[in-house]
Coordinates of C-alpha atoms in Angstrom, one line a residue:
M297 CA 15.4 39.5 7.0
E298 CA 12.6 41.9 6.0
I299 CA 11.6 39.5 3.1
L300 CA 11.5 36.7 5.6
W301 CA 9.1 38.6 7.9
V302 CA 6.9 39.5 4.9
L303 CA 6.7 35.8 3.8
M304 CA 5.8 34.7 7.3
A305 CA 3.1 37.4 7.5
L306 CA 1.6 36.2 4.2
V307 CA 1.6 32.6 5.4
M308 CA -0.2 33.5 8.6
L309 CA -2.7 35.7 6.8
G310 CA -3.4 32.9 4.4
F311 CA -4.0 30.5 7.3
V312 CA -6.5 32.9 9.0
L313 CA -8.4 33.5 5.7
L314 CA -8.6 29.7 5.2
Q315 CA -10.0 29.2 8.6
L316 CA -12.6 32.0 8.1
S317 CA -13.5 30.6 4.7
R318 CA -14.0 27.1 6.2
R319 CA -16.2 28.5 9.0
R320 CA -18.4 30.2 6.5
R321 CA -18.8 27.0 4.5
G322 CA -19.7 25.0 7.6
A323 CA -16.3 23.2 7.9
V324 CA -16.0 19.7 9.3
G325 CA -13.8 18.9 12.3
L326 CA -13.4 16.2 14.8
V327 CA -14.8 16.3 18.3
E328 CA -14.3 13.9 21.2
P329 CA -16.3 10.7 21.1
G330 CA -19.5 11.1 23.1
H331 CA -19.8 14.8 22.3
P332 CA -23.4 15.7 21.2
D333 CA -22.0 16.8 17.8
A334 CA -20.0 13.6 17.3
A335 CA -20.8 11.5 14.2
D336 CA -20.8 7.8 15.0
P337 CA -19.3 5.5 12.3
A338 CA -21.0 2.6 14.1
N339 CA -24.3 3.9 12.8
Y340 CA -23.2 2.9 9.3
G341 CA -22.2 -0.6 10.3
F342 CA -18.5 0.2 10.3
A343 CA -16.1 -1.9 12.4
R344 CA -14.8 -0.6 15.7
E345 CA -11.2 0.7 15.5
E346 CA -9.9 -2.2 17.6
E347 CA -11.5 -4.7 15.2
L348 CA -9.8 -3.3 12.0
D349 CA -7.5 -5.9 10.4
V350 CA -4.1 -4.3 9.8
R351 CA -2.6 -7.3 8.0
M352 CA -4.4 -7.0 4.6
P353 CA -6.0 -4.4 2.4
G354 CA -9.1 -6.6 1.9
P355 CA -10.6 -9.9 2.8
D356 CA -8.9 -13.2 1.9
Q357 CA -10.4 -15.8 4.2
D358 CA -8.4 -18.7 2.7
L359 CA -5.2 -16.9 3.5
L360 CA -6.2 -16.1 7.0
D361 CA -7.3 -19.7 7.7
V362 CA -3.9 -21.0 6.4
L363 CA -1.9 -18.4 8.2
D364 CA -3.6 -19.4 11.5
L365 CA -3.0 -23.1 10.8
V366 CA 0.7 -22.5 9.9
Q367 CA 1.4 -20.3 12.9
R368 CA -0.5 -22.6 15.3
T369 CA 1.1 -25.8 14.1
Q370 CA 4.4 -24.5 12.7
D371 CA 3.8 -26.7 9.7
Y372 CA 4.5 -25.0 6.4
R373 CA 2.5 -27.4 4.2
G374 CA -0.7 -25.5 4.3
A375 CA 1.1 -22.4 2.9
Q376 CA 2.8 -24.6 0.3
Q377 CA -0.5 -26.0 -0.9
L378 CA -2.3 -22.6 -1.0
L379 CA 0.4 -21.0 -3.1
A380 CA 0.6 -24.1 -5.4
G381 CA -3.1 -23.7 -6.0
T382 CA -3.0 -19.9 -6.6
E383 CA -2.6 -18.6 -10.2
A384 CA 1.1 -17.6 -10.7
E385 CA 0.4 -14.6 -12.8
G386 CA -2.4 -13.2 -10.6
E387 CA -2.4 -10.4 -8.1
R388 CA -3.5 -12.7 -5.2
R389 CA -0.5 -14.9 -5.3
W390 CA 1.8 -11.9 -4.9
Q391 CA -0.2 -10.7 -2.0
R392 CA -0.1 -14.2 -0.4
V393 CA 3.7 -14.4 -0.8
Q394 CA 4.0 -11.0 0.9
A395 CA 1.7 -12.1 3.7
F396 CA 3.5 -15.3 4.4
A397 CA 6.9 -13.6 4.4
G398 CA 5.6 -10.8 6.7
A399 CA 4.1 -13.3 9.1
A400 CA 7.4 -15.2 9.3
W401 CA 9.3 -12.0 9.9
L402 CA 6.9 -10.8 12.6
E403 CA 7.2 -14.2 14.4
L404 CA 11.0 -13.9 14.3
R405 CA 10.9 -10.3 15.7
Q406 CA 8.6 -11.4 18.5
R407 CA 10.7 -14.6 19.3
P408 CA 14.3 -14.0 18.1
G409 CA 15.4 -17.2 19.8
G410 CA 18.2 -17.8 22.3
V411 CA 19.8 -20.5 24.2
G412 CA 17.4 -23.5 24.1
E413 CA 14.7 -21.4 22.4
T414 CA 13.3 -22.0 18.9
P415 CA 13.2 -18.7 16.9
G416 CA 9.9 -17.6 15.4
G417 CA 9.2 -18.3 11.8
Q418 CA 10.9 -21.7 12.0
W419 CA 8.3 -23.1 9.6
L420 CA 9.8 -21.1 6.7
R421 CA 13.3 -22.4 7.4
V422 CA 11.9 -26.0 7.5
W423 CA 10.0 -25.3 4.3
R424 CA 13.2 -24.3 2.5
A425 CA 15.1 -27.2 4.0
E426 CA 12.6 -29.9 3.2
A427 CA 11.4 -28.6 -0.1
P428 CA 14.3 -26.8 -1.7
K429 CA 12.8 -27.1 -5.2
D430 CA 9.4 -25.7 -4.2
A431 CA 9.0 -22.4 -6.1
G432 CA 6.5 -21.0 -3.6
G433 CA 8.8 -21.5 -0.6
A434 CA 11.7 -19.9 -2.5
A435 CA 9.6 -16.9 -3.4
V436 CA 8.5 -16.4 0.2
H437 CA 12.1 -16.7 1.4
A438 CA 13.2 -14.1 -1.0
E439 CA 10.4 -11.7 0.1
F440 CA 11.2 -12.5 3.7
L441 CA 14.8 -11.3 3.2
V442 CA 13.6 -8.1 1.5
Q443 CA 11.2 -7.3 4.3
Q444 CA 14.0 -8.0 6.8
A445 CA 16.3 -5.6 5.1
W446 CA 13.8 -2.7 5.0
R447 CA 12.5 -3.3 8.5
T448 CA 15.7 -3.9 10.4
A449 CA 18.5 -2.1 8.6
T450 CA 19.0 1.4 7.2
P451 CA 19.4 1.8 3.4
G452 CA 22.9 2.6 2.5
T453 CA 24.5 0.7 5.4
D454 CA 26.6 -2.4 5.1
E455 CA 24.0 -4.4 7.0
F456 CA 21.3 -3.4 4.6
R457 CA 23.4 -4.1 1.5
I458 CA 24.4 -7.6 2.8
I459 CA 20.8 -8.6 3.4
M460 CA 19.7 -7.2 0.0
E461 CA 22.4 -9.0 -1.8
E462 CA 21.3 -12.2 -0.1
A463 CA 17.7 -11.4 -1.2
K464 CA 18.9 -10.9 -4.8
T465 CA 20.5 -14.3 -4.8
A466 CA 17.3 -15.8 -3.4
C467 CA 15.3 -14.1 -6.2
G468 CA 17.6 -15.7 -8.8
E469 CA 17.1 -19.1 -7.2
A470 CA 13.3 -18.7 -7.1
A471 CA 13.3 -17.6 -10.8
L472 CA 15.2 -20.8 -11.8
L473 CA 12.6 -23.0 -10.1
A474 CA 9.7 -21.4 -12.1
P475 CA 10.9 -19.7 -15.3
G476 CA 7.4 -18.4 -16.2
D477 CA 6.6 -17.1 -12.7
P478 CA 6.7 -13.2 -12.4
I479 CA 6.8 -13.3 -8.6
P480 CA 10.6 -13.6 -8.1
Y481 CA 11.1 -10.6 -10.4
L482 CA 8.5 -8.7 -8.5
V483 CA 10.4 -9.3 -5.3
E484 CA 13.6 -8.2 -7.1
L485 CA 12.0 -4.8 -7.9
S486 CA 12.4 -3.9 -4.2
V487 CA 15.9 -5.2 -4.3
A488 CA 16.6 -2.9 -7.3
R489 CA 15.3 0.1 -5.4
G490 CA 17.3 -0.8 -2.3
L491 CA 20.6 -1.5 -4.1
G492 CA 20.2 1.3 -6.6
Y493 CA 20.1 -0.6 -9.9
S494 CA 21.1 1.5 -12.9
R495 CA 18.3 2.5 -15.1
E496 CA 19.5 0.0 -17.7
E497 CA 19.5 -2.8 -15.1
F498 CA 16.1 -1.8 -13.9
E499 CA 14.6 -1.7 -17.4
Q500 CA 16.0 -5.2 -18.1
L501 CA 14.3 -6.5 -14.9
W502 CA 11.1 -4.7 -15.8
L503 CA 11.0 -6.3 -19.3
K504 CA 11.1 -9.7 -17.7
I505 CA 8.0 -8.9 -15.7
L506 CA 6.2 -7.4 -18.7
D507 CA 6.9 -10.7 -20.6
R508 CA 5.2 -12.7 -17.9
A509 CA 2.5 -10.4 -16.5
P510 CA 2.2 -7.2 -18.5
N511 CA -0.9 -5.9 -16.6
H512 CA 0.1 -6.8 -13.1
M513 CA -1.0 -3.9 -10.8
G514 CA 1.2 -5.0 -7.9
A515 CA 4.3 -5.0 -10.2
H516 CA 3.5 -1.5 -11.5
L517 CA 3.1 -0.2 -7.9
A518 CA 6.5 -1.7 -7.0
A519 CA 8.2 -0.3 -10.1
L520 CA 6.7 3.2 -9.5
Q521 CA 8.7 3.4 -6.3
Y522 CA 12.0 3.2 -8.2
W523 CA 11.0 6.1 -10.5
C524 CA 9.9 8.3 -7.7
E525 CA 11.8 11.4 -6.8
K526 CA 12.7 10.1 -3.3
W527 CA 14.5 7.1 -4.8
H528 CA 16.1 6.9 -8.3
G529 CA 13.9 9.0 -10.5
S530 CA 11.9 12.3 -10.4
R531 CA 8.4 13.5 -10.3
E532 CA 8.3 13.8 -14.1
L533 CA 9.6 10.2 -14.6
A534 CA 7.1 8.8 -12.0
Y535 CA 4.2 10.6 -13.6
S536 CA 5.3 9.5 -17.0
F537 CA 5.5 5.9 -15.9
A538 CA 2.1 6.0 -14.3
E539 CA 0.4 7.8 -17.1
A540 CA 1.9 5.4 -19.7
A541 CA 0.6 2.4 -17.7
A542 CA -2.9 4.0 -17.5
A543 CA -2.9 4.8 -21.2
R544 CA -2.3 1.2 -22.2
A545 CA -4.5 -0.4 -19.5
P546 CA -7.0 -2.9 -21.0
R547 CA -10.6 -2.5 -20.2
G548 CA -11.4 -3.4 -16.6
S549 CA -7.8 -3.0 -15.5
L550 CA -6.9 -1.1 -12.3
L551 CA -3.8 0.3 -14.0
A552 CA -6.0 3.3 -14.8
A553 CA -5.5 4.3 -11.2
M554 CA -1.7 4.5 -11.4
P555 CA -1.5 8.3 -11.7
L556 CA -3.2 8.6 -8.3
F557 CA -0.4 6.6 -6.7
A558 CA 2.2 8.8 -8.5
V559 CA 0.5 11.9 -7.1
F560 CA 0.4 10.4 -3.6
E561 CA 4.1 9.6 -3.8
H562 CA 4.9 13.3 -4.6
L563 CA 2.6 15.1 -2.2
P564 CA 4.2 18.3 -0.9
E565 CA 5.3 18.0 2.7
V566 CA 3.8 21.4 3.5
N567 CA 0.7 22.4 1.5
L568 CA -0.2 26.1 1.8
V569 CA -2.6 25.9 -1.1
S570 CA -6.1 25.2 0.3
G571 CA -7.4 23.9 -3.0
F572 CA -4.6 21.5 -3.8
Y573 CA -6.9 18.5 -3.4
Q574 CA -9.4 20.1 -5.8
S575 CA -6.6 20.9 -8.3
E576 CA -6.7 19.7 -11.9
V577 CA -3.9 17.1 -11.5
V578 CA -5.5 15.6 -8.4
T579 CA -9.0 15.7 -9.8
K580 CA -7.9 14.0 -13.0
A581 CA -6.1 11.3 -11.1
V582 CA -9.0 10.7 -8.7
H583 CA -11.4 10.4 -11.6
G584 CA -9.2 7.9 -13.3
A585 CA -9.1 5.8 -10.1
L586 CA -12.8 6.0 -9.7
H587 CA -13.3 4.8 -13.2
A588 CA -10.9 2.0 -12.6
V589 CA -12.6 0.6 -9.5
H590 CA -16.1 0.9 -11.2
S591 CA -15.0 -1.0 -14.2
A592 CA -12.7 -3.6 -12.6
R593 CA -13.8 -7.1 -11.7
P594 CA -15.5 -7.2 -8.2
D595 CA -13.1 -9.9 -7.1
D596 CA -9.9 -8.1 -8.2
P597 CA -7.8 -8.2 -5.1
M598 CA -6.1 -4.9 -6.0
Q599 CA -9.4 -3.0 -5.8
A600 CA -8.9 -2.5 -2.1
H601 CA -5.6 -0.8 -2.6
V602 CA -7.1 1.7 -5.0
R603 CA -10.2 2.3 -2.8
H604 CA -8.1 2.9 0.3
L605 CA -6.1 5.6 -1.5
L606 CA -9.3 7.1 -2.9
V607 CA -10.6 7.5 0.7
F608 CA -7.5 9.6 1.5
F609 CA -7.9 11.9 -1.5
L610 CA -11.7 12.1 -1.4
V611 CA -11.7 13.1 2.3
R612 CA -8.9 15.6 1.7
G613 CA -10.9 17.0 -1.2
E614 CA -14.1 17.2 1.0
R615 CA -15.9 14.8 -1.4
W616 CA -17.7 13.2 1.5
A617 CA -20.4 11.1 -0.2
E618 CA -17.9 9.6 -2.6
A619 CA -15.6 8.8 0.3
M620 CA -18.4 7.1 2.2
N621 CA -19.2 5.0 -0.9
Q622 CA -15.6 3.7 -0.8
L623 CA -15.7 3.0 2.9
T624 CA -18.7 0.8 2.6
V625 CA -16.6 -1.5 0.4
I626 CA -13.3 -1.6 2.2
D627 CA -14.2 -1.0 5.9
G628 CA -12.7 -3.7 8.2
H629 CA -9.3 -3.9 6.6
V630 CA -6.5 -1.3 6.7
G631 CA -3.4 -3.0 5.4
A632 CA -2.8 -0.6 2.5
L633 CA -1.5 2.8 1.6
P634 CA -1.7 5.4 3.1
W635 CA -2.6 3.9 6.5
T636 CA 0.4 1.5 6.6
L637 CA 2.8 4.5 6.6
S638 CA 1.5 5.4 10.1
A639 CA 2.7 3.8 13.3
D640 CA -0.9 3.0 14.0
P641 CA -2.7 2.2 10.7
A642 CA -6.0 1.5 12.4
A643 CA -6.1 4.8 14.2
E644 CA -5.1 6.8 11.1
F645 CA -7.8 5.1 9.1
A646 CA -10.4 5.7 11.8
V647 CA -9.6 9.5 11.8
Y648 CA -10.3 9.7 8.0
R649 CA -13.4 7.6 8.4
A650 CA -14.7 9.8 11.1
L651 CA -14.1 12.9 9.0
A652 CA -15.9 11.3 6.1
V653 CA -18.9 10.5 8.3
A654 CA -19.0 13.9 9.8
G655 CA -18.7 15.6 6.4
Y656 CA -21.4 13.4 5.0
E657 CA -23.8 14.2 7.8
A658 CA -23.0 17.9 7.8
N659 CA -24.2 17.9 4.2
G660 CA -27.5 16.1 4.9
G661 CA -26.4 12.5 4.7
S662 CA -27.5 9.8 7.0
P663 CA -27.3 6.0 7.2
A664 CA -30.6 5.8 5.4
T665 CA -29.3 7.8 2.4
L666 CA -26.0 5.9 2.0
P667 CA -26.3 3.2 -0.7
H668 CA -24.8 -0.2 0.1

């Protein structure tokens, strides 16, 4: 018992010293909007919180236009045409498959159907019925089942397993329709995590993806989940997977940012070390991610994912100007980690954005000094 009291006293002392240190350094904190000391993100042209788009990490106007058309008319053909015209091996097709599946699931949740009522997401059912050989529709259906399992059932339960087994079958059907398409195997990565594939089974699945799209960032992020400590791996295995991907990343590839995602997935629940976000492991991962976004193609759709995570780490590390530089690129969309883990992604993002603005201004920054 005495040891316990000593440990508690040390923790409290550390907390007090941390607060004193921050006050001496001119620490940044949040105040109520309208307060004289409040920094206003609107001065930088940032979107209001209620205007933030929670559906996607970055802009894709073609997708938004088609989604609006499909949901308004309940005609799947716009989605079918968009996917057919999107490069199979690219990141954007994977994001669009996820978006269509998510839209259908949300419609179904909002309108589950009843006596005499058509359930939401009916356009996806019609798509599968009228075009059973369409690879795009098959991939969206498989992803729909995966999202349904994760969002409506608890992993380990019979209900979860039944839906995931159905999703696994749907992945196989989608793969047969387009043998060179990596998307069905990307969808199956989530199935592998949910059903607990053995490492040998998972490696076989992973090799199929590497054969089709070896530098696919979305695939690597999905595979990283399997190797994480909270699922079927460990911190060491996840770090090893991420670092290997970064090491073999071709020039201009965002795979160099993979270690930052591995660090995020293994953040301590309680961090009593004030300098954790300035530590060597975090600093190295942040620098790798910064290099990745600076050297990647401007139109790479995965850039937004990396930049959103960078905002999280840069704000935590009190690197205000660098955080602001990222915000000028991604502001307006919040459909990415870490915000999507929150019940209110827009509000979570807005807090970090406000901290970045406050920290930037506390250190002499202003809208006039921020490059765009």
